[in-house]
XYZ file of C-alpha atoms in Angstrom:
652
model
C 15.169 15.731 46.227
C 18.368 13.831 46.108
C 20.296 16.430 45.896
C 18.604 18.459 48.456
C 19.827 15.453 51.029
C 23.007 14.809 50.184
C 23.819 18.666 50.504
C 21.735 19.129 54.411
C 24.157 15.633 55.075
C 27.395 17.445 53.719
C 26.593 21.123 55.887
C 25.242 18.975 58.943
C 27.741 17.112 60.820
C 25.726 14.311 62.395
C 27.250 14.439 65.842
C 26.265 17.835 66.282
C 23.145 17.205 65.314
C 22.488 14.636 67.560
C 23.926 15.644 70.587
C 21.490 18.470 70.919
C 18.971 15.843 71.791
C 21.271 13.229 73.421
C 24.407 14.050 75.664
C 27.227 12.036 73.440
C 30.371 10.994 74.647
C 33.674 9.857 72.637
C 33.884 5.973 72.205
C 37.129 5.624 70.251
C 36.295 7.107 66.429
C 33.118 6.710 67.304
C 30.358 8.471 70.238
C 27.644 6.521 72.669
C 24.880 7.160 74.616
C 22.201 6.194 76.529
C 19.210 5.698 73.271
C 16.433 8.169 73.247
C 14.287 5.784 72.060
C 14.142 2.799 75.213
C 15.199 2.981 78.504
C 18.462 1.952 79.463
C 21.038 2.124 81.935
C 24.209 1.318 79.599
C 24.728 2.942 76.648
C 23.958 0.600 73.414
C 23.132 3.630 71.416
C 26.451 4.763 68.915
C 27.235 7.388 66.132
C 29.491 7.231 63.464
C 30.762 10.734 62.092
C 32.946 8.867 59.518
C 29.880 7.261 58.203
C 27.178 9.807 59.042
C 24.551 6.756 60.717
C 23.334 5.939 64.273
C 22.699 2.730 65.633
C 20.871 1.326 68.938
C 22.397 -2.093 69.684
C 19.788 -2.314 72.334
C 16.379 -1.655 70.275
C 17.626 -1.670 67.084
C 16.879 2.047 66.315
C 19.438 3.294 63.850
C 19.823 5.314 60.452
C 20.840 8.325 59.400
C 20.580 12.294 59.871
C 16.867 11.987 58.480
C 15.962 8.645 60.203
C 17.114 10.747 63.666
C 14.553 13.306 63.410
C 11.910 11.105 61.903
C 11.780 8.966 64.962
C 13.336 11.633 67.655
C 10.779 14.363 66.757
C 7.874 12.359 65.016
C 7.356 13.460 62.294
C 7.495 11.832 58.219
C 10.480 12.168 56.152
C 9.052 15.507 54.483
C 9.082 16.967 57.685
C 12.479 15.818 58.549
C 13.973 17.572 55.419
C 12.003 20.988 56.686
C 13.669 20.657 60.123
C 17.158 19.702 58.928
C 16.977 22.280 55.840
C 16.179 24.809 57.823
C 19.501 23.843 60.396
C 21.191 23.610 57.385
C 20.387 27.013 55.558
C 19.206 25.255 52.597
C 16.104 26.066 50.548
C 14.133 23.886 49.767
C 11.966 23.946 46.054
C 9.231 21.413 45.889
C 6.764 20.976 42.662
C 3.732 22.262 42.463
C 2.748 18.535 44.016
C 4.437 18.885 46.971
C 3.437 22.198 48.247
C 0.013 21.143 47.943
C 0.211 17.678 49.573
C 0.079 18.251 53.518
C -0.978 15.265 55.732
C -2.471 15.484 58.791
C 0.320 16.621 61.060
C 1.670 19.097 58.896
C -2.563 20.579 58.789
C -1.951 19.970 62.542
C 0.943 22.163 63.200
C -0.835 24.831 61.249
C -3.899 24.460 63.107
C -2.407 24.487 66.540
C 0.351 28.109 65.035
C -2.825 29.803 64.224
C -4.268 28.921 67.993
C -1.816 30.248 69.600
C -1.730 33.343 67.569
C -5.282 33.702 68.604
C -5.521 33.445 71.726
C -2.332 35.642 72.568
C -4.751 37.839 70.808
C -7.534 37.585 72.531
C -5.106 37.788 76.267
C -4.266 41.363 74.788
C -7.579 42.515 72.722
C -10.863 40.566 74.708
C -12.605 42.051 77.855
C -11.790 38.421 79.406
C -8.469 38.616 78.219
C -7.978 41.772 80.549
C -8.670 39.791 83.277
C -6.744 37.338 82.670
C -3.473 39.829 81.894
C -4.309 41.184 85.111
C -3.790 37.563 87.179
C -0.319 37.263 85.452
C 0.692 40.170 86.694
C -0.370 39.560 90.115
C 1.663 36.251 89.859
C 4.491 37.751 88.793
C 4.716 37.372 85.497
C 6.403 40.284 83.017
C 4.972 40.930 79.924
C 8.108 39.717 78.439
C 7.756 36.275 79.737
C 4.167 36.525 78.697
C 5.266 36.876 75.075
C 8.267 34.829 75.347
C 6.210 31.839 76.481
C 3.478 32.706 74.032
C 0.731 32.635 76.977
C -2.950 33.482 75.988
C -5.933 33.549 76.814
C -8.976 31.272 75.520
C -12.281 33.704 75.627
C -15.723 32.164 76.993
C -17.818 32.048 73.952
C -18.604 28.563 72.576
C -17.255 29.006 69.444
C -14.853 31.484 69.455
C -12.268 29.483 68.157
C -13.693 27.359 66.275
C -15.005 30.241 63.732
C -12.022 31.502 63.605
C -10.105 28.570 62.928
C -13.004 27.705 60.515
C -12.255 30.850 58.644
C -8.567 29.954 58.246
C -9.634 27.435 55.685
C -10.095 24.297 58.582
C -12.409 21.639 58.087
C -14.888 20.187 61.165
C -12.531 16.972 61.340
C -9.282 18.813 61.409
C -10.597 20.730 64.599
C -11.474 17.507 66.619
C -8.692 15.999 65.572
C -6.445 18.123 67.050
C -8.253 18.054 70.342
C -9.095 21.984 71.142
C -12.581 21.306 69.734
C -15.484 18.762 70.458
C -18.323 17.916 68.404
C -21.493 18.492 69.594
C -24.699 16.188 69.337
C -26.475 19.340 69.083
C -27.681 21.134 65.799
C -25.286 24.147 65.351
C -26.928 27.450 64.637
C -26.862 27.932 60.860
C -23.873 28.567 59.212
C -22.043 27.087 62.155
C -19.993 23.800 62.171
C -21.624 21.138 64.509
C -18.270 21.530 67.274
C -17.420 23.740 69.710
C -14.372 24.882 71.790
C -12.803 22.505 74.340
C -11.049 25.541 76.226
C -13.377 28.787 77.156
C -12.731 31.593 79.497
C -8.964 30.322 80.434
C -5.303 30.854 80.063
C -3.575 29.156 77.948
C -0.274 27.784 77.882
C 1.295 26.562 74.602
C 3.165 22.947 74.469
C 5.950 22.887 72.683
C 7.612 19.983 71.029
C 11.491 19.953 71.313
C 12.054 21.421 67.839
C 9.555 24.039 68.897
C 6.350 23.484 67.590
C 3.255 24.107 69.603
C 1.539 20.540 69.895
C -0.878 21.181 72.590
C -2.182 23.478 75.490
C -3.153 23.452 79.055
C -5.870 25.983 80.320
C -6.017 27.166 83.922
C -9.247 28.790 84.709
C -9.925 32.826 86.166
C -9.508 32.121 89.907
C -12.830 34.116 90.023
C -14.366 31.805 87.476
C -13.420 28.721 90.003
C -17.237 27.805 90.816
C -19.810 25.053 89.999
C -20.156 26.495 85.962
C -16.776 25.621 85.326
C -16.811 21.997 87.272
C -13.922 20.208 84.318
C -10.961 21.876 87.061
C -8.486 24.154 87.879
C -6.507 22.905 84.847
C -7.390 20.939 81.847
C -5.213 19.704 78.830
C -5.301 18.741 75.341
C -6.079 15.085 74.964
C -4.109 13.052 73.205
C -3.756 13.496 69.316
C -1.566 12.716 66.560
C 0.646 15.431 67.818
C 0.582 14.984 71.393
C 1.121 12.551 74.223
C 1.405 14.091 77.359
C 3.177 10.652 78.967
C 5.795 11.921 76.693
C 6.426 15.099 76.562
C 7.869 17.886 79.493
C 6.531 21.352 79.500
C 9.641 23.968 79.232
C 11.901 21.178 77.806
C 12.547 23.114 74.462
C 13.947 26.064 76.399
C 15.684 24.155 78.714
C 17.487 21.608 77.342
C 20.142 23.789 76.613
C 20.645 24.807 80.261
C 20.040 21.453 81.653
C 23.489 20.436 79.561
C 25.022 23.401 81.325
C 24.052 22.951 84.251
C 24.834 19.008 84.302
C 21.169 18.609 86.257
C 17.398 18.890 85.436
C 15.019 20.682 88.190
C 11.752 19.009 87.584
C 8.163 20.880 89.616
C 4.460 20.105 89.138
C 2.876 23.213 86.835
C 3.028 25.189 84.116
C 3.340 28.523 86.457
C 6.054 27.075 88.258
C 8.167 26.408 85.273
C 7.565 29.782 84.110
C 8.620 31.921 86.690
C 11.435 29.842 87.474
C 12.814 30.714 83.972
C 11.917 34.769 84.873
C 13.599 34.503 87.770
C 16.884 32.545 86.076
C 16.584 29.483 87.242
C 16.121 27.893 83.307
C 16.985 24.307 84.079
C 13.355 23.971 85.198
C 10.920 21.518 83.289
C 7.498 20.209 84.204
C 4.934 16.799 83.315
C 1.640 18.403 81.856
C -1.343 17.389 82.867
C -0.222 13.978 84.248
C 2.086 12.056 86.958
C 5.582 11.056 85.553
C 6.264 8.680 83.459
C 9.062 6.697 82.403
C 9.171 7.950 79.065
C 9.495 11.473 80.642
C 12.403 10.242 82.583
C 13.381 9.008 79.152
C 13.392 12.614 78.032
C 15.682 14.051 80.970
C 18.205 11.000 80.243
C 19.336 12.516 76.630
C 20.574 15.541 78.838
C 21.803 14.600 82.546
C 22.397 11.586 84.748
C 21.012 13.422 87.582
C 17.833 15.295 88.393
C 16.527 17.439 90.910
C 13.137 17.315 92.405
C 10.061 20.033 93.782
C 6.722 19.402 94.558
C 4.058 20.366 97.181
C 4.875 19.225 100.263
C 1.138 17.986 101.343
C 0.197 14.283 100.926
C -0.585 13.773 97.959
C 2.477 16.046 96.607
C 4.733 13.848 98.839
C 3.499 10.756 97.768
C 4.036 11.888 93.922
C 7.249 13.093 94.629
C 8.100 9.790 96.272
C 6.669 7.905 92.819
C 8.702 10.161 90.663
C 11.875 9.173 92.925
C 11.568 5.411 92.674
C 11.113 6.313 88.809
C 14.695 8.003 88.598
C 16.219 6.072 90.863
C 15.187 2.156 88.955
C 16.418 4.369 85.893
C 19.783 4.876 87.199
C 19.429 8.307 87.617
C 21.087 10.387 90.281
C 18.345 12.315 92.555
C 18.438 15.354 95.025
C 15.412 17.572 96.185
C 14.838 21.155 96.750
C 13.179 22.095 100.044
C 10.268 24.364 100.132
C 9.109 25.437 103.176
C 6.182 27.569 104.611
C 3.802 25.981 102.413
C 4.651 27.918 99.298
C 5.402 26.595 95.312
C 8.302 27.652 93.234
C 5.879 30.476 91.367
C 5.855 31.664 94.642
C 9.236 31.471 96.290
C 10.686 32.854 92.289
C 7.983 36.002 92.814
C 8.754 37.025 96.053
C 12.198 36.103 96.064
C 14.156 35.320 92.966
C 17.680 35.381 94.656
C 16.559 33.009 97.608
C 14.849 30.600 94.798
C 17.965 30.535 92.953
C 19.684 29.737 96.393
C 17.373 26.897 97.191
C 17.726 25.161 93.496
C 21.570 25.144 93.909
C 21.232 23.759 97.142
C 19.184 20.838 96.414
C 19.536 18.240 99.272
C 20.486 14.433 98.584
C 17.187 12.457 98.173
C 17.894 10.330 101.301
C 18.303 13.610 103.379
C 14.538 13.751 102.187
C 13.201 10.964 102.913
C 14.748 11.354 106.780
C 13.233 14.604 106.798
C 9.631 13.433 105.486
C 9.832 10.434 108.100
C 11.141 12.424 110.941
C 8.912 15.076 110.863
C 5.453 12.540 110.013
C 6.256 10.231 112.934
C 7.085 10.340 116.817
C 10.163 8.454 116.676
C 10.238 8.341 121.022
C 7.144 6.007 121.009
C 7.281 2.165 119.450
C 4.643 2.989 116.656
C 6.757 5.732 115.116
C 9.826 4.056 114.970
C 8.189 0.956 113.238
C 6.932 3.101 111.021
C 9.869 5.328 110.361
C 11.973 2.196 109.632
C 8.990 1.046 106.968
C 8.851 4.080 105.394
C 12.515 4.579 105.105
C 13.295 0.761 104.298
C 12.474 0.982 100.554
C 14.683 3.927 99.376
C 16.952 2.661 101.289
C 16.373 -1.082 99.484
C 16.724 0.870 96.477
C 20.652 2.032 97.199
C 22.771 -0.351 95.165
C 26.152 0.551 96.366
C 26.033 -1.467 100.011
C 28.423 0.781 101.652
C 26.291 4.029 101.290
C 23.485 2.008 102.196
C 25.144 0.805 105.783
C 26.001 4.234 106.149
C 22.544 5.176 106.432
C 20.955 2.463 107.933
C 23.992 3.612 110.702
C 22.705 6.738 110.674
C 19.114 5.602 111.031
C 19.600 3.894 114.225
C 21.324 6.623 115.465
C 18.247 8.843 114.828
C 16.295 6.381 116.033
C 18.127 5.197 119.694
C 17.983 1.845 118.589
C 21.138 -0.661 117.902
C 22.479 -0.172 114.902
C 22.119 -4.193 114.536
C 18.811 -4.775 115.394
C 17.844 -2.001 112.780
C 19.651 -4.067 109.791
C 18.351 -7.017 110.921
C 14.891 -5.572 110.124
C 16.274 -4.424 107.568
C 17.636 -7.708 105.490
C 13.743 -9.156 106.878
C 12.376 -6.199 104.610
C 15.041 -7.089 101.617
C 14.567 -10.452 101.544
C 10.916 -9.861 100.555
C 11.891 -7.897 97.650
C 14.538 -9.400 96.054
C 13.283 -9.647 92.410
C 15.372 -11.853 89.668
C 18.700 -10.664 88.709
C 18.862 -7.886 85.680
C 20.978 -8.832 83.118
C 24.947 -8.214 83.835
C 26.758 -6.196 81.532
C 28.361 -9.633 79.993
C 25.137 -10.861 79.189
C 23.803 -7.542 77.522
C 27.135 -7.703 75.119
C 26.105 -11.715 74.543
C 22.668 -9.998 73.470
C 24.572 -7.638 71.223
C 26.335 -10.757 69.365
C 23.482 -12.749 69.285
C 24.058 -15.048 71.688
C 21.097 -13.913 73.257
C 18.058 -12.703 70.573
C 16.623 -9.354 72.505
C 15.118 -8.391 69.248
C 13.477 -11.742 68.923
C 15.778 -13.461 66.121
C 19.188 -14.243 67.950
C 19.992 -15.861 64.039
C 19.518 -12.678 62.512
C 22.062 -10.487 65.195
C 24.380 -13.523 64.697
C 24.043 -13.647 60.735
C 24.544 -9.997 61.100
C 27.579 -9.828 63.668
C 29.538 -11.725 61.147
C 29.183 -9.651 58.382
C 30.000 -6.975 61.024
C 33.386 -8.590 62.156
C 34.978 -9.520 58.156
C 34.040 -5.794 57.735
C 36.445 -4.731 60.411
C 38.582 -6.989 59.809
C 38.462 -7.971 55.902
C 41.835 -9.955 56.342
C 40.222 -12.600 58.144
C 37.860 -13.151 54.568
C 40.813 -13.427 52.838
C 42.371 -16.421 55.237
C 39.301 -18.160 55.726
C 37.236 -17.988 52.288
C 36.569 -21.330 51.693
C 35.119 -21.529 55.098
C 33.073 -18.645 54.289
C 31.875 -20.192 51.191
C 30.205 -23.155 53.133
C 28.122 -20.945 55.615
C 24.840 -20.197 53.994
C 22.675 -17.004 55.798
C 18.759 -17.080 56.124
C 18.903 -13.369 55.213
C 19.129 -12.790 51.340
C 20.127 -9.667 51.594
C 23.102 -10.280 54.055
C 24.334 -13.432 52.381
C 24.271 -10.778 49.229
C 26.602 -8.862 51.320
C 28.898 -11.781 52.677
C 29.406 -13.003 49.085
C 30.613 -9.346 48.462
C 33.169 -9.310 51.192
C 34.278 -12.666 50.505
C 34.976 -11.558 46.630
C 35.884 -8.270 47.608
C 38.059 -8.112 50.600
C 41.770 -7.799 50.617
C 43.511 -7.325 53.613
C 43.720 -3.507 53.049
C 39.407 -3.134 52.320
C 37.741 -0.522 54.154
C 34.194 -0.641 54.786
C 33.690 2.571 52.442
C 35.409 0.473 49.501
C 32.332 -1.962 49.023
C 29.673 0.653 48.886
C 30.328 1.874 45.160
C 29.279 -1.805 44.433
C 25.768 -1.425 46.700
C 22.596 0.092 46.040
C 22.454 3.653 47.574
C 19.319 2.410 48.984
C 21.487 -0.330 51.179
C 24.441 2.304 52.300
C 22.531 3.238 55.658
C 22.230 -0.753 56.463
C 25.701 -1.728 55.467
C 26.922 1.548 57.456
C 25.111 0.348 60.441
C 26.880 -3.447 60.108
C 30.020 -1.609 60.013
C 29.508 0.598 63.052
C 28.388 -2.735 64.959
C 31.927 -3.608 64.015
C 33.760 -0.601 65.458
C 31.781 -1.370 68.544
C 31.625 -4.681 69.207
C 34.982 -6.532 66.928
C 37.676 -3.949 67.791
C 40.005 -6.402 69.088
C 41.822 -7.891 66.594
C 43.434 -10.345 68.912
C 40.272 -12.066 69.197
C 38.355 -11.747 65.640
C 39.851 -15.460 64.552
C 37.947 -16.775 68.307
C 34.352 -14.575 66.885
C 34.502 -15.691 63.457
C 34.496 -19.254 64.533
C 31.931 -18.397 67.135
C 29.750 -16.525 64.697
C 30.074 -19.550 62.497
C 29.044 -22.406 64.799
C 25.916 -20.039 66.137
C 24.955 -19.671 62.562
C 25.477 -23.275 61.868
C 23.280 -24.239 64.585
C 20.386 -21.906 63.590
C 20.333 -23.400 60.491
C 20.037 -26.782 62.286
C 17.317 -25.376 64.245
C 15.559 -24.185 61.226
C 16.119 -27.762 59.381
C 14.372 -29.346 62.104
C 11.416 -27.136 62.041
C 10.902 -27.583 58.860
C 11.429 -31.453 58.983
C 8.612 -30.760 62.045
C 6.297 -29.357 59.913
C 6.594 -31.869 57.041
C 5.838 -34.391 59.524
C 2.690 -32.954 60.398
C 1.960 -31.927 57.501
C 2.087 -36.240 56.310
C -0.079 -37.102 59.623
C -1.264 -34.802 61.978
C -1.964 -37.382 64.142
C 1.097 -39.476 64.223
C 3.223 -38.992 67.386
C 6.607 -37.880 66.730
C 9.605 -40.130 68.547
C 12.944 -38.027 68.001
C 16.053 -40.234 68.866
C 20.162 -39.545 68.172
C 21.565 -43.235 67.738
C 19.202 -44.952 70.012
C 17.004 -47.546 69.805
C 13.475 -46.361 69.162
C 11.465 -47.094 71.799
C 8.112 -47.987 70.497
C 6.547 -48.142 73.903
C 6.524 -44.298 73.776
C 4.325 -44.164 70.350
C 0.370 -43.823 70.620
C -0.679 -47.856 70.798
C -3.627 -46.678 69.402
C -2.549 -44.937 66.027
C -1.528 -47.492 63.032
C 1.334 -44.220 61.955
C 3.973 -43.415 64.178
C 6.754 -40.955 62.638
C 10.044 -41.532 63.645
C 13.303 -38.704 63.888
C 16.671 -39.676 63.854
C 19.715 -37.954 64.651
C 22.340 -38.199 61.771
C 25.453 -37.529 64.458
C 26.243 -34.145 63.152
C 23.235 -32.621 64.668
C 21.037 -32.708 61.799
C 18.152 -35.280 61.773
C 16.786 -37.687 59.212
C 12.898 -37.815 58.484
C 10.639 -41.260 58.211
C 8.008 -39.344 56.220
C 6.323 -42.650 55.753
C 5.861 -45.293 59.102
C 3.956 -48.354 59.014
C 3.096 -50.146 62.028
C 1.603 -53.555 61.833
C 0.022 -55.038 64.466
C 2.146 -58.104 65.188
C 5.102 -57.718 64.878
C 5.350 -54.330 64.185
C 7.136 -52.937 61.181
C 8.833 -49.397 61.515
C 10.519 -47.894 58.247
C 12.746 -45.264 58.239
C 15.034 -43.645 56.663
C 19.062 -43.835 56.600
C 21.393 -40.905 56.386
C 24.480 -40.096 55.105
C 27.435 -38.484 57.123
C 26.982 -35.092 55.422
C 23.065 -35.075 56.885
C 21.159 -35.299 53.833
C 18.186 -37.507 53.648
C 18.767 -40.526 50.943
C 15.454 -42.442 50.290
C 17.072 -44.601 48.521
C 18.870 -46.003 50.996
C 15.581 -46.374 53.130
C 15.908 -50.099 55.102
C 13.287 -52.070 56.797
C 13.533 -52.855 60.448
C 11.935 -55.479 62.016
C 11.054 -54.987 66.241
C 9.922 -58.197 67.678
């Protein structure tokens, strides 16, 4: 199996591989991005080709060629080395062990292959499916799209699937797990498994996965079939399942992705027909949510390919107040938006069937989203009479709160007035009312997400940890300054085994000419991926060699405190752990003020600060009760604790 890795990570070049899921560009030796795995506006996420290893500085996401496509297409590591073998052009053998262990996605994908062979089928073979052949056509849709898309048709019987499926070697659980069959509380007739089919008497539309696996379908019923027996909807979807989350993935996005790159833009409309006949009709940049509004994580999705994307949907209400949703959504994720306008009450299926060329024409001639918004406002409202322009100005205010570059946004509040025949001051004065109502906390500046990434600041919720770790980053890329300051070194003591491992490596180790790749002969192969990943923080974060002397004494005192910290919790605990009821008076060279203990208790424990910003523990306190008696301990310069030294002080 070894082997079989190390040869896909030889043929595959790890940049390539990435960056058809995430739009890289060159950081020095290395390449960022925004991450595919959290939101973000700055790019945090980095890949090493020298080192063949990703790392997220943001979420902490990182690995290598395997760990990508574990977490980017989720799936386990056996799947992984399908995907990337087969990308690679190398065969894999597996014992007789492994080809017979499957888990439940792999039985999944299967399961959901063998439906969509089915129903394509039963779209060409079934009496139903005839009908249904004959609506695509009257939509527009060429039989080679039909196949190309892998469109079908689900017949009405109850069980139609299910027995087939059943034959196929598929157990009852298998089917309702992967959500195109529901058990039934009824008795099945004999021989019959007690579930049913979820989609009868509809077309079906495969999901696809990016890497191309079906993981789902949505079923749009016979237009003649639309009546009180069918009362689940026009369209219903597969429900979520191991394989599929429909907050996260686009319809169309497999074939698209490529020509969103080109393109430099995603087009993003409401259905499945839509997408479809936008692709027949050339316009392949087009992608679609499924069965649900959008969602972050689908703007997510669009963020691995473009910084800007395009928007259609109906124009009635409740398309204009999703479209409105969705725009607020790209916008807060720093994504550039435009919208295509549709007019005469048609969709994009429509406007691609009747008229490919002038769809084409509208796509590439997608309006800026504030042009939109005017438009929507303008044509909703009266704005000659009081009421309209009130509520022109409210409906307009937000995207226009949502501008951050101020000059842009005077621009239009200029032109809004304008439109309006108001002053143009008046109107920003109603304005700056509105913005002073949102104003939310400031995001964190750029500065303070780079203090996050040196553990100044813990965003992964141990700030000792990313410090601990920072250092180990910075001797790495610069192994010279190990060599000048190893007795320093020496005395700083990490709360992570395996790193201080690793820093008494480098100290040992490093000469002024070590390279990172020098030290990992010495590791465990199990450790490379981690010790890459310190070293790629390095290249990232500790390229300045003028300043790596300043960091490493930084790094030093940060992990000199935490250890501080994590002496005092301990002495904290010990405390308790001697009387949970004792009050606890923490001084630094005071005088202990015993007016501040609990009068009441008879044991008061007492904290004092050594100077050095360590403390001393009085594990045992005895309060008479006249005059009383505190006993404490005394400390040495160094901050450790010597009981023998322990005096007796006497408080009148």
């Amino acid at each position: 199996m070894h082997n079989h890795v190390d040869d896909i990570k030889q043929r595959l070049d790890i940049v390539e591989l990435i960056n058809e899921y995430v739009r890289l560009e060159k950081a020095g030796i290395n390449f960022k991005a925004r991450c595919p795995f959290h939101n973000e506006k700055t790019p945090s996420f980095f890949v090493s080709p020298e080192r063949g290893t990703f790392k997220c500085f943001g979420c902490g996401a990182g690995g290598d060629h395997f760990s990508f496509i574990e977490q980017i297409e989720g799936v386990n590591f056996k799947e992984a080395l399908e995907i990337l073998a087969r990308k690679a052009g190398v065969t894999i053998r597996y014992t007789k062990a492994d080809a017979q262990a499957s888990d439940i996605k792999s039985r999944l994908r299967l399961l959901h292959t063998e439906a969509t062979r089915f129903y394509e089928l039963a779209l060409r073979k079934s009496k139903g499916g005839h009908l249904a052949h004959a609506y695509l056509g009257k939509r527009g849709l060429t039989d080679q799209t039909i196949a190309a898309w892998h469109i079908g048709y689900a017949p009405s019987a109850w069980r139609a699937l299910t027995s087939h499926l059943h034959g196929k070697g598929f157990s009852a659980e298998e089917l309702v797990k992967s959500g195109l069959c529901i058990r039934s509380d009824k008795r099945p007739p004999a021989g019959e498994l007690p579930v049913y089919d979820r989609f009868r008497a509809r077309i079906m539309f495969p999901i696809t996965a990016i890497a191309g696996s079906v993981v789902g379908f949505s079923g749009r019923i016979l237009p003649e079939a639309e009546d009180a027996e069918h009362p689940s909807g026009k369209y219903i979807n597969s429900p979520q399942t191991p394989l599929y989350d429909k907050s996260r993935i686009l319809y169309g996005l497999d074939k698209a992705r490529l020509a969103i790159r080109r393109e430099k833009r995603a087009l993003l409309v409401e259905g499945q027909m839509d997408v479809v006949m936008s692709h027949q009709a050339g316009v392949d940049w087009v992608v679609a949510a499924s069965g649900t509004a959008l969602t972050p994580h689908h703007i997510a999705l669009v963020q691995r390919y473009t910084d800007t994307v395009v928007m259609s949907f109906d124009h009635d209400e409740a398309g204009a107040a999703a479209t409105k949703k969705s725009i607020f959504l790209a916008l807060d994720a720093g994504l550039s938006v435009e919208i295509v306008a549709i007019t005469g009450g048609k969709d994009p299926a429509d406007m691609a069937k009747h008229d490919p060329a002038e769809w084409k024409k509208a796509a590439a001639q997608s309006m800026p989203v504030m042009d939109y918004f005017f438009s929507y406002a303008f044509a909703k409202h009266d704005p000659t009479t009081i009421s309209g322009k009130k509520a022109i100005s409210a409906y307009l205010f937000e995207p226009l709160y949502a501008i951050p570059n101020t000059i842009e946004r005077h621009a239009w509040l200029q032109k809004l007035a304008q439109k309006l025949g108001s002053r143009e001051e008046d109107v920003v004065a109603e304005f700056e009312k509105y913005a002073s109502k949102q104003r939310s906390p400031v995001a964190p500046t750029r500065e303070s997400k780079q203090l996050i990434a040196h553990g100044e600041i813990g965003q992964l919720g141990n700030p000792c940890l990313t410090s601990e770790e920072s250092l180990l980053s910075l001797l790495i890329k610069h192994p010279s300054l190990a060599v000048a300051h190893k007795k320093e070194l020496g005395t700083v003591h990490l709360q992570n085994n395996w790193l201080q491992d690793i820093l008494t490596l480098v100290i040992q180790k490093a000469t002024a000419a070590t390279k990172a790749g020098d030290y990992l002969h010495t590791l465990d192969p199990q450790f490379h991926i981690r010790f890459n990943e310190l070293a790629l923080r390095g290249d990232v974060y500790f390229n300045d060699s003028s300043t790596a002397a300043m960091e490493l004494d930084r790094l030093c005192e940060s992990i000199r405190s935490c250890n501080r910290r994590s002496q005092l919790h301990q002495l904290e605990q010990q405390l308790r752990a001697v009387n949970s009821r004792a009050p606890i008076i923490a001084t630094k060279y005071g005088k202990i003020d015993l007016a501040t203990a609990n009068k009441g208790s008879n044991n008061v424990s007492v904290m004092l600060g050594n100077g050095t910003g360590g403390f001393a523990a009085a594990t045992d306190i005895a309060v008479s009760n006249s005059p009383r008696t505190i006993i404490c301990t005394d400390f040495n310069s160094d901050g450790k604790v010597d009981l023998a030294t322990a005096k007796l002080q006497r408080e009148g």
